[in-house]
Coordinates of C-alpha atoms in Angstrom, one line a residue:
Chain A
E1 CA 25.8 -116.8 -54.6
V2 CA 26.8 -113.4 -55.9
Q3 CA 26.0 -110.5 -53.5
L4 CA 26.5 -106.8 -53.9
V5 CA 25.6 -104.7 -50.9
E6 CA 25.8 -100.9 -51.2
S7 CA 26.1 -98.5 -48.4
G8 CA 27.0 -94.9 -47.7
G9 CA 23.9 -93.1 -49.0
G10 CA 22.0 -90.4 -47.2
L11 CA 21.1 -86.8 -47.1
V12 CA 23.8 -84.4 -48.2
Q13 CA 23.7 -80.7 -48.9
P14 CA 24.5 -79.2 -52.3
G15 CA 28.2 -78.7 -52.5
G16 CA 28.9 -81.5 -50.1
S17 CA 30.5 -84.9 -50.6
L18 CA 29.7 -88.5 -50.0
R19 CA 31.4 -91.9 -50.6
L20 CA 29.4 -94.8 -51.6
S21 CA 30.6 -98.4 -51.0
C22 CA 29.7 -101.7 -52.5
A23 CA 30.8 -104.9 -50.8
A24 CA 31.0 -107.8 -53.2
S25 CA 31.0 -111.5 -52.4
G26 CA 30.3 -114.9 -54.1
F27 CA 32.5 -114.3 -57.1
T28 CA 36.1 -113.5 -58.0
F29 CA 35.8 -109.7 -57.7
S30 CA 39.2 -108.9 -59.2
S31 CA 38.2 -110.6 -62.5
Y32 CA 35.3 -108.4 -63.4
W33 CA 34.5 -104.9 -64.5
M34 CA 32.2 -103.1 -62.0
S35 CA 29.8 -100.2 -62.5
W36 CA 27.6 -97.7 -60.8
V37 CA 24.1 -97.1 -62.3
R38 CA 21.7 -94.6 -60.9
Q39 CA 18.0 -93.9 -61.0
A40 CA 16.4 -90.6 -59.9
P41 CA 13.1 -91.0 -58.1
G42 CA 10.4 -92.1 -60.5
K43 CA 12.8 -91.8 -63.5
G44 CA 14.8 -94.1 -65.7
L45 CA 18.2 -95.6 -65.4
E46 CA 21.5 -93.8 -66.0
W47 CA 24.8 -95.5 -66.3
V48 CA 27.3 -93.4 -64.3
A49 CA 30.7 -95.1 -64.3
N50 CA 32.7 -98.2 -65.2
I51 CA 36.0 -99.5 -63.8
N52 CA 38.0 -102.4 -65.2
E53 CA 39.4 -105.3 -63.3
D54 CA 42.5 -103.7 -61.9
G55 CA 41.3 -100.2 -61.7
S56 CA 43.5 -98.9 -64.5
E57 CA 40.6 -97.9 -66.8
K58 CA 37.7 -95.7 -65.7
Y59 CA 34.8 -94.3 -67.7
Y60 CA 32.3 -91.7 -66.7
V61 CA 29.1 -90.2 -68.1
D62 CA 29.6 -86.6 -68.9
S63 CA 27.2 -85.4 -66.2
V64 CA 29.5 -86.6 -63.4
K65 CA 32.9 -86.3 -65.1
G66 CA 35.3 -84.3 -62.9
R67 CA 32.9 -84.6 -59.9
F68 CA 32.7 -88.3 -59.2
T69 CA 35.5 -90.9 -58.9
I70 CA 35.0 -94.6 -59.2
S71 CA 37.6 -96.9 -57.5
R72 CA 38.0 -100.4 -56.2
D73 CA 39.9 -102.4 -53.6
N74 CA 40.5 -105.9 -54.9
V75 CA 41.8 -107.0 -51.5
K76 CA 38.7 -105.8 -49.7
N77 CA 36.4 -106.9 -52.6
S78 CA 34.9 -103.5 -52.6
L79 CA 33.8 -100.8 -55.1
Y80 CA 33.5 -97.2 -54.3
L81 CA 32.0 -94.0 -55.7
Q82 CA 33.4 -90.8 -54.3
M83 CA 31.0 -88.0 -55.0
N84 CA 33.3 -85.1 -54.7
L85 CA 34.0 -82.2 -52.4
Q86 CA 34.0 -79.2 -54.7
M87 CA 31.9 -76.0 -55.0
N88 CA 28.6 -77.0 -56.6
S89 CA 29.9 -80.6 -56.8
L90 CA 26.7 -82.3 -55.7
R91 CA 23.6 -81.1 -57.3
A92 CA 19.9 -81.8 -56.7
E93 CA 19.9 -83.8 -60.0
D94 CA 22.3 -86.2 -58.4
T95 CA 19.5 -87.3 -56.1
A96 CA 19.0 -91.0 -57.0
V97 CA 19.2 -94.6 -56.0
Y98 CA 22.8 -95.7 -56.8
Y99 CA 23.2 -99.3 -57.8
C100 CA 26.4 -101.3 -57.9
A101 CA 26.4 -103.8 -60.7
T102 CA 28.5 -106.3 -62.5
R103 CA 28.2 -109.1 -65.1
G104 CA 28.5 -112.8 -64.7
P105 CA 30.6 -114.9 -67.0
L106 CA 27.7 -115.7 -69.4
A107 CA 26.3 -112.2 -69.9
A108 CA 27.7 -109.9 -72.6
A109 CA 30.4 -107.3 -71.7
G110 CA 28.5 -104.1 -71.4
T111 CA 25.5 -105.6 -69.7
R112 CA 24.9 -106.2 -66.0
D113 CA 23.1 -109.2 -64.6
Y114 CA 24.1 -108.8 -61.0
W115 CA 22.9 -105.8 -59.1
G116 CA 22.9 -104.6 -55.5
Q117 CA 19.7 -103.4 -53.8
G118 CA 20.8 -99.8 -54.2
T119 CA 21.5 -96.9 -51.8
L120 CA 19.6 -93.6 -51.9
V121 CA 21.5 -90.3 -52.1
T122 CA 19.4 -87.2 -51.5
V123 CA 21.0 -83.9 -52.3
S124 CA 19.0 -81.1 -50.5
S125 CA 19.5 -78.1 -48.3
Chain B
E1 CA 25.8 -90.0 -76.9
I2 CA 23.4 -92.6 -78.4
V3 CA 19.9 -91.8 -77.5
M4 CA 17.5 -94.7 -77.0
T5 CA 13.8 -94.1 -77.5
Q6 CA 11.2 -96.7 -76.4
S7 CA 7.6 -96.9 -77.4
P8 CA 5.0 -96.9 -76.2
A9 CA 5.5 -95.3 -72.9
T10 CA 2.7 -97.4 -71.4
L11 CA 1.3 -100.6 -72.8
S12 CA -1.9 -102.2 -71.5
V13 CA -2.2 -105.9 -72.2
S14 CA -4.4 -108.7 -70.8
P15 CA -2.8 -111.7 -69.1
G16 CA -2.2 -114.5 -71.7
E17 CA -1.8 -112.1 -74.6
R18 CA 1.3 -111.0 -76.4
A19 CA 3.2 -107.8 -75.7
T20 CA 5.5 -106.1 -78.2
L21 CA 7.8 -103.4 -77.0
S22 CA 9.9 -101.2 -79.3
C23 CA 13.3 -99.5 -78.9
R24 CA 15.0 -97.2 -81.4
A25 CA 18.6 -96.0 -81.3
S26 CA 19.7 -92.7 -82.7
Q27 CA 22.5 -94.4 -84.5
S28 CA 23.5 -98.0 -85.1
V29 CA 24.4 -100.0 -82.1
S30 CA 25.1 -103.2 -84.1
S31 CA 23.9 -106.1 -82.0
N32 CA 24.9 -104.6 -78.7
L33 CA 21.4 -104.2 -77.3
A34 CA 20.0 -105.5 -74.0
W35 CA 16.6 -105.5 -72.3
Y36 CA 16.0 -105.3 -68.6
Q37 CA 12.9 -105.7 -66.4
Q38 CA 12.3 -103.6 -63.3
K39 CA 9.6 -104.0 -60.7
P40 CA 8.8 -101.4 -58.1
G41 CA 11.4 -101.2 -55.3
Q42 CA 13.7 -103.7 -57.1
A43 CA 16.9 -103.5 -59.0
P44 CA 16.8 -104.1 -62.8
R45 CA 16.9 -107.7 -64.0
L46 CA 18.7 -108.5 -67.2
L47 CA 16.4 -110.3 -69.7
I48 CA 18.1 -110.3 -73.1
Y49 CA 21.5 -109.4 -74.4
A50 CA 23.1 -109.3 -77.9
V51 CA 19.6 -108.5 -79.2
S52 CA 18.1 -112.0 -78.8
T53 CA 20.1 -114.1 -76.3
R54 CA 18.2 -114.8 -73.1
A55 CA 20.0 -114.3 -69.9
T56 CA 20.3 -117.1 -67.3
D57 CA 17.0 -118.4 -66.1
I58 CA 14.9 -116.1 -68.3
P59 CA 11.8 -117.9 -69.6
A60 CA 11.4 -118.7 -73.3
R61 CA 8.3 -116.5 -73.5
F62 CA 10.7 -113.5 -73.7
S63 CA 12.3 -113.0 -77.0
G64 CA 14.2 -110.2 -78.7
S65 CA 14.8 -109.2 -82.3
G66 CA 16.1 -106.4 -84.5
S67 CA 19.4 -105.0 -85.7
G68 CA 21.1 -101.7 -86.2
T69 CA 18.7 -99.1 -84.9
E70 CA 15.3 -100.9 -84.5
F71 CA 14.7 -103.5 -81.8
T72 CA 11.8 -105.4 -80.3
L73 CA 11.1 -107.2 -77.1
T74 CA 8.2 -109.7 -77.3
I75 CA 6.6 -111.4 -74.4
S76 CA 4.5 -114.2 -76.0
S77 CA 2.0 -114.9 -73.3
L78 CA 1.9 -112.5 -70.4
Q79 CA 2.0 -113.8 -66.9
S80 CA 1.1 -111.8 -63.9
E81 CA 4.7 -111.5 -62.9
D82 CA 5.6 -109.8 -66.2
F83 CA 3.8 -106.6 -65.5
A84 CA 6.7 -104.2 -64.8
V85 CA 8.8 -101.5 -66.5
Y86 CA 11.1 -102.6 -69.3
Y87 CA 14.3 -100.8 -70.4
C88 CA 16.4 -101.2 -73.5
Q89 CA 20.1 -100.5 -73.2
Q90 CA 22.9 -100.1 -75.8
Y91 CA 26.5 -101.0 -75.0
N92 CA 28.0 -100.3 -78.4
N93 CA 29.4 -96.9 -77.4
W94 CA 30.3 -95.3 -74.2
P95 CA 28.4 -93.9 -72.4
Y96 CA 26.1 -96.8 -72.3
T97 CA 22.6 -95.5 -72.4
F98 CA 19.1 -96.7 -71.5
G99 CA 15.7 -96.0 -73.1
Q100 CA 13.2 -94.1 -70.9
G101 CA 11.3 -97.3 -70.3
T102 CA 8.0 -98.9 -71.2
K103 CA 5.5 -99.6 -68.4
L104 CA 3.6 -102.8 -69.1
E105 CA 0.4 -102.7 -67.2
I106 CA -2.6 -105.1 -66.8
K107 CA -5.5 -104.3 -69.1

């Protein structure tokens, strides 16, 4: 059974940093693209970042480019999202549930049929 | 960035009736269009990809149609468990983008 378990969320002050983790199991992690998708409270979904199987290709939505870094460890079967330590890096609009997601062998590339339960990041002073 | 626009924002339908949800893209997404269902407190669930292909274990009452910029999700006979928020998503161009959602509520 595919399982994706996020962790690392919490309360962080504007300008702070946070690293989210996603522990994957039940599938060959190193064979699949992975993604982070977020959802602000009461709002819709926003696709944040993608990473390919070996970590050599990374894509970001413009709103997080230069501030967030997606990475993976195929030995530990883990996905990460570093929400970066820079002046004004984390903003109130980054407050959201962050989901880790991937697709199984039958779903189309670019869609996600396996999702974690999400981890809440709250940016507030 | 491709903007996805869903209508209506809220749809009130009685159980057993048909629901039709619409999604429009700001430019062609070819057939790279998916639909998700999300219930409160849960992660999204993939329903449809490639416009009309049902994902694994999705009931046949869910169907998708359309091409280019205009797409439709139809639920043929609403069951109680179908009342939720539905999102369309394009994966033709990066960044992948979602519509703002249609809330399907019980009439």
